[in-house]
PDB file of C-alpha atoms in Angstrom:
ATOM      1  CA  UNK A  21       0.204   0.018   0.008  1.00 50.00           C
ATOM      2  CA  UNK A  22       1.442   3.254  -1.402  1.00 53.00           C
ATOM      3  CA  UNK A  23       0.886   6.383   1.628  1.00 54.00           C
ATOM      4  CA  UNK A  24      -1.553   7.720  -0.306  1.00 68.00           C
ATOM      5  CA  UNK A  25      -3.654   4.691  -0.417  1.00 90.00           C
ATOM      6  CA  UNK A  26      -6.583   3.232   1.364  1.00 95.00           C
ATOM      7  CA  UNK A  27      -8.254   0.174   1.512  1.00 97.00           C
ATOM      8  CA  UNK A  28     -11.753  -0.074   3.374  1.00 97.00           C
ATOM      9  CA  UNK A  29     -12.679  -3.332   5.372  1.00 97.00           C
ATOM     10  CA  UNK A  30     -15.559  -5.429   5.806  1.00 95.00           C
ATOM     11  CA  UNK A  31     -15.703  -8.051   9.006  1.00 96.00           C
ATOM     12  CA  UNK A  32     -17.703 -10.482   8.998  1.00 92.00           C
ATOM     13  CA  UNK A  33     -17.871 -10.765  12.864  1.00 94.00           C
ATOM     14  CA  UNK A  34     -19.324  -6.945  12.888  1.00 96.00           C
ATOM     15  CA  UNK A  35     -22.755  -5.762  11.442  1.00 94.00           C
ATOM     16  CA  UNK A  36     -22.841  -4.872   7.848  1.00 90.00           C
ATOM     17  CA  UNK A  37     -23.182  -1.124   7.727  1.00 88.00           C
ATOM     18  CA  UNK A  38     -26.172   0.552   7.737  1.00 83.00           C
ATOM     19  CA  UNK A  39     -25.801   2.696   5.415  1.00 90.00           C
ATOM     20  CA  UNK A  40     -23.303   3.697   2.394  1.00 94.00           C
ATOM     21  CA  UNK A  41     -20.129   3.893   4.310  1.00 95.00           C
ATOM     22  CA  UNK A  42     -16.930   1.685   5.625  1.00 96.00           C
ATOM     23  CA  UNK A  43     -16.971  -0.490   8.802  1.00 97.00           C
ATOM     24  CA  UNK A  44     -13.377   1.068   8.497  1.00 98.00           C
ATOM     25  CA  UNK A  45     -10.710   2.484   6.651  1.00 98.00           C
ATOM     26  CA  UNK A  46      -7.058   1.663   6.532  1.00 98.00           C
ATOM     27  CA  UNK A  47      -4.889   4.456   5.614  1.00 98.00           C
ATOM     28  CA  UNK A  48      -1.387   5.667   6.504  1.00 96.00           C
ATOM     29  CA  UNK A  49      -0.779   3.306   9.032  1.00 97.00           C
ATOM     30  CA  UNK A  50      -4.012   3.922  10.818  1.00 98.00           C
ATOM     31  CA  UNK A  51      -7.361   2.515  11.598  1.00 98.00           C
ATOM     32  CA  UNK A  52     -10.570   4.811  11.311  1.00 98.00           C
ATOM     33  CA  UNK A  53     -13.294   2.999  12.382  1.00 98.00           C
ATOM     34  CA  UNK A  54     -16.875   4.194  11.983  1.00 98.00           C
ATOM     35  CA  UNK A  55     -18.837   4.448  15.168  1.00 97.00           C
ATOM     36  CA  UNK A  56     -20.536   1.031  15.831  1.00 98.00           C
ATOM     37  CA  UNK A  57     -23.878   0.288  17.648  1.00 98.00           C
ATOM     38  CA  UNK A  58     -24.753  -3.016  19.285  1.00 98.00           C
ATOM     39  CA  UNK A  59     -25.993  -5.149  16.649  1.00 98.00           C
ATOM     40  CA  UNK A  60     -25.927  -8.687  17.288  1.00 97.00           C
ATOM     41  CA  UNK A  61     -23.739  -9.639  13.924  1.00 96.00           C
ATOM     42  CA  UNK A  62     -25.871 -12.945  13.276  1.00 95.00           C
ATOM     43  CA  UNK A  63     -29.144 -11.210  13.200  1.00 95.00           C
ATOM     44  CA  UNK A  64     -28.532  -7.814  12.989  1.00 95.00           C
ATOM     45  CA  UNK A  65     -30.743  -7.001  16.202  1.00 97.00           C
ATOM     46  CA  UNK A  66     -29.857  -4.394  18.511  1.00 97.00           C
ATOM     47  CA  UNK A  67     -28.948  -6.920  21.660  1.00 97.00           C
ATOM     48  CA  UNK A  68     -31.132  -7.479  24.245  1.00 95.00           C
ATOM     49  CA  UNK A  69     -30.307  -5.857  27.813  1.00 96.00           C
ATOM     50  CA  UNK A  70     -28.723  -2.267  29.301  1.00 98.00           C
ATOM     51  CA  UNK A  71     -25.667   0.009  28.550  1.00 98.00           C
ATOM     52  CA  UNK A  72     -23.678  -3.013  29.839  1.00 98.00           C
ATOM     53  CA  UNK A  73     -24.895  -5.388  27.357  1.00 98.00           C
ATOM     54  CA  UNK A  74     -24.862  -3.225  24.719  1.00 98.00           C
ATOM     55  CA  UNK A  75     -21.087  -1.805  25.543  1.00 98.00           C
ATOM     56  CA  UNK A  76     -20.165  -5.362  25.520  1.00 98.00           C
ATOM     57  CA  UNK A  77     -21.520  -5.503  22.132  1.00 98.00           C
ATOM     58  CA  UNK A  78     -20.071  -2.270  20.491  1.00 98.00           C
ATOM     59  CA  UNK A  79     -16.315  -3.284  21.956  1.00 98.00           C
ATOM     60  CA  UNK A  80     -16.662  -7.012  20.195  1.00 98.00           C
ATOM     61  CA  UNK A  81     -17.969  -5.641  17.107  1.00 98.00           C
ATOM     62  CA  UNK A  82     -15.324  -2.739  17.030  1.00 98.00           C
ATOM     63  CA  UNK A  83     -12.735  -5.455  17.846  1.00 98.00           C
ATOM     64  CA  UNK A  84     -14.037  -7.906  14.694  1.00 98.00           C
ATOM     65  CA  UNK A  85     -13.839  -4.623  12.645  1.00 98.00           C
ATOM     66  CA  UNK A  86     -10.155  -3.717  14.213  1.00 98.00           C
ATOM     67  CA  UNK A  87      -8.856  -7.662  13.882  1.00 98.00           C
ATOM     68  CA  UNK A  88      -9.982  -7.716   9.916  1.00 98.00           C
ATOM     69  CA  UNK A  89      -8.137  -4.644   9.486  1.00 98.00           C
ATOM     70  CA  UNK A  90      -4.829  -6.330  10.742  1.00 98.00           C
ATOM     71  CA  UNK A  91      -5.055  -4.514  14.080  1.00 98.00           C
ATOM     72  CA  UNK A  92      -6.626  -4.751  17.856  1.00 98.00           C
ATOM     73  CA  UNK A  93      -8.249  -2.654  20.459  1.00 98.00           C
ATOM     74  CA  UNK A  94      -5.040  -2.902  22.656  1.00 97.00           C
ATOM     75  CA  UNK A  95      -3.322  -0.593  19.351  1.00 98.00           C
ATOM     76  CA  UNK A  96      -5.989   2.188  20.154  1.00 98.00           C
ATOM     77  CA  UNK A  97      -5.247   5.493  20.289  1.00 98.00           C
ATOM     78  CA  UNK A  98      -8.663   7.671  20.226  1.00 98.00           C
ATOM     79  CA  UNK A  99     -12.002   6.681  21.294  1.00 98.00           C
ATOM     80  CA  UNK A 100     -15.303   8.923  21.321  1.00 98.00           C
ATOM     81  CA  UNK A 101     -18.113   7.254  22.879  1.00 98.00           C
ATOM     82  CA  UNK A 102     -21.631   8.913  22.311  1.00 98.00           C
ATOM     83  CA  UNK A 103     -24.581   8.190  25.207  1.00 98.00           C
ATOM     84  CA  UNK A 104     -28.251   8.805  24.973  1.00 98.00           C
ATOM     85  CA  UNK A 105     -27.868   9.447  28.454  1.00 98.00           C
ATOM     86  CA  UNK A 106     -24.863  10.674  30.943  1.00 98.00           C
ATOM     87  CA  UNK A 107     -26.699   8.888  33.573  1.00 98.00           C
ATOM     88  CA  UNK A 108     -25.303   5.764  31.892  1.00 98.00           C
ATOM     89  CA  UNK A 109     -21.754   7.129  31.963  1.00 98.00           C
ATOM     90  CA  UNK A 110     -20.719   4.996  35.355  1.00 98.00           C
ATOM     91  CA  UNK A 111     -21.822   1.812  33.968  1.00 98.00           C
ATOM     92  CA  UNK A 112     -20.178   2.070  30.301  1.00 98.00           C
ATOM     93  CA  UNK A 113     -17.764   3.110  31.717  1.00 97.00           C
ATOM     94  CA  UNK A 114     -17.025  -0.065  34.183  1.00 98.00           C
ATOM     95  CA  UNK A 115     -17.386  -2.293  30.805  1.00 98.00           C
ATOM     96  CA  UNK A 116     -15.078  -0.220  28.772  1.00 98.00           C
ATOM     97  CA  UNK A 117     -12.689   0.036  31.461  1.00 97.00           C
ATOM     98  CA  UNK A 118     -12.026  -3.791  31.747  1.00 96.00           C
ATOM     99  CA  UNK A 119      -8.160  -5.170  30.755  1.00 95.00           C
ATOM    100  CA  UNK A 120      -9.501  -7.170  27.936  1.00 96.00           C
ATOM    101  CA  UNK A 121     -10.694  -4.553  25.862  1.00 97.00           C
ATOM    102  CA  UNK A 122      -7.939  -2.131  26.077  1.00 97.00           C
ATOM    103  CA  UNK A 123      -4.959  -3.565  27.751  1.00 93.00           C
ATOM    104  CA  UNK A 124      -3.047  -1.324  31.060  1.00 92.00           C
ATOM    105  CA  UNK A 125      -3.208   1.724  28.174  1.00 94.00           C
ATOM    106  CA  UNK A 126      -6.585   2.731  27.206  1.00 96.00           C
ATOM    107  CA  UNK A 127      -6.419   5.326  24.372  1.00 98.00           C
ATOM    108  CA  UNK A 128      -7.248   8.837  24.828  1.00 98.00           C
ATOM    109  CA  UNK A 129     -11.213   9.405  24.709  1.00 98.00           C
ATOM    110  CA  UNK A 130     -14.000  11.826  24.354  1.00 98.00           C
ATOM    111  CA  UNK A 131     -17.656  10.998  25.372  1.00 98.00           C
ATOM    112  CA  UNK A 132     -20.679  13.145  24.811  1.00 98.00           C
ATOM    113  CA  UNK A 133     -24.260  12.738  25.699  1.00 98.00           C
ATOM    114  CA  UNK A 134     -26.181  12.401  21.879  1.00 98.00           C
ATOM    115  CA  UNK A 135     -29.901  13.748  21.193  1.00 98.00           C
ATOM    116  CA  UNK A 136     -30.491  10.125  19.845  1.00 97.00           C
ATOM    117  CA  UNK A 137     -28.437   7.559  17.895  1.00 98.00           C
ATOM    118  CA  UNK A 138     -29.857   5.162  15.342  1.00 96.00           C
ATOM    119  CA  UNK A 139     -31.507   2.011  16.232  1.00 96.00           C
ATOM    120  CA  UNK A 140     -32.679   4.003  19.774  1.00 97.00           C
ATOM    121  CA  UNK A 141     -29.127   2.214  20.377  1.00 98.00           C
ATOM    122  CA  UNK A 142     -28.214   3.699  24.165  1.00 98.00           C
ATOM    123  CA  UNK A 143     -24.519   3.894  23.204  1.00 98.00           C
ATOM    124  CA  UNK A 144     -22.402   3.888  20.116  1.00 98.00           C
ATOM    125  CA  UNK A 145     -18.019   4.105  20.253  1.00 98.00           C
ATOM    126  CA  UNK A 146     -15.688   4.507  16.815  1.00 98.00           C
ATOM    127  CA  UNK A 147     -12.107   4.295  17.117  1.00 98.00           C
ATOM    128  CA  UNK A 148      -9.115   5.354  15.420  1.00 98.00           C
ATOM    129  CA  UNK A 149      -6.526   2.682  16.005  1.00 98.00           C
ATOM    130  CA  UNK A 150      -3.075   1.656  15.044  1.00 98.00           C
ATOM    131  CA  UNK A 151      -3.079  -0.346  11.679  1.00 97.00           C
TER     132      UNK A 151
END
């Protein structure tokens, strides 16, 4: 891959994109992941449960996309977390902070409350990682 090229990523272990965008783009040694919501990749349905279950599913989906790109969550350098309600921050953070996701050095992060997410999800996360 030349320094100016980019490659689209499609992971079988993650839900298909809901619109005209790529799950991720690999460019210049970086992986730029589109936001993932808590869809079960097998059914395409929103997972049942609250913010903890949804956060686990989002991170599993992102891991699948990153692996398809030749990376993983422990190579993440920046995330953005979109929450339906900041009241969910503590419960989301408990799941997000588990060492099985980002290891000992979690990425830089922004967390914002939004009015609405696709499919009425409670959380969406996007990631930028090293390829």
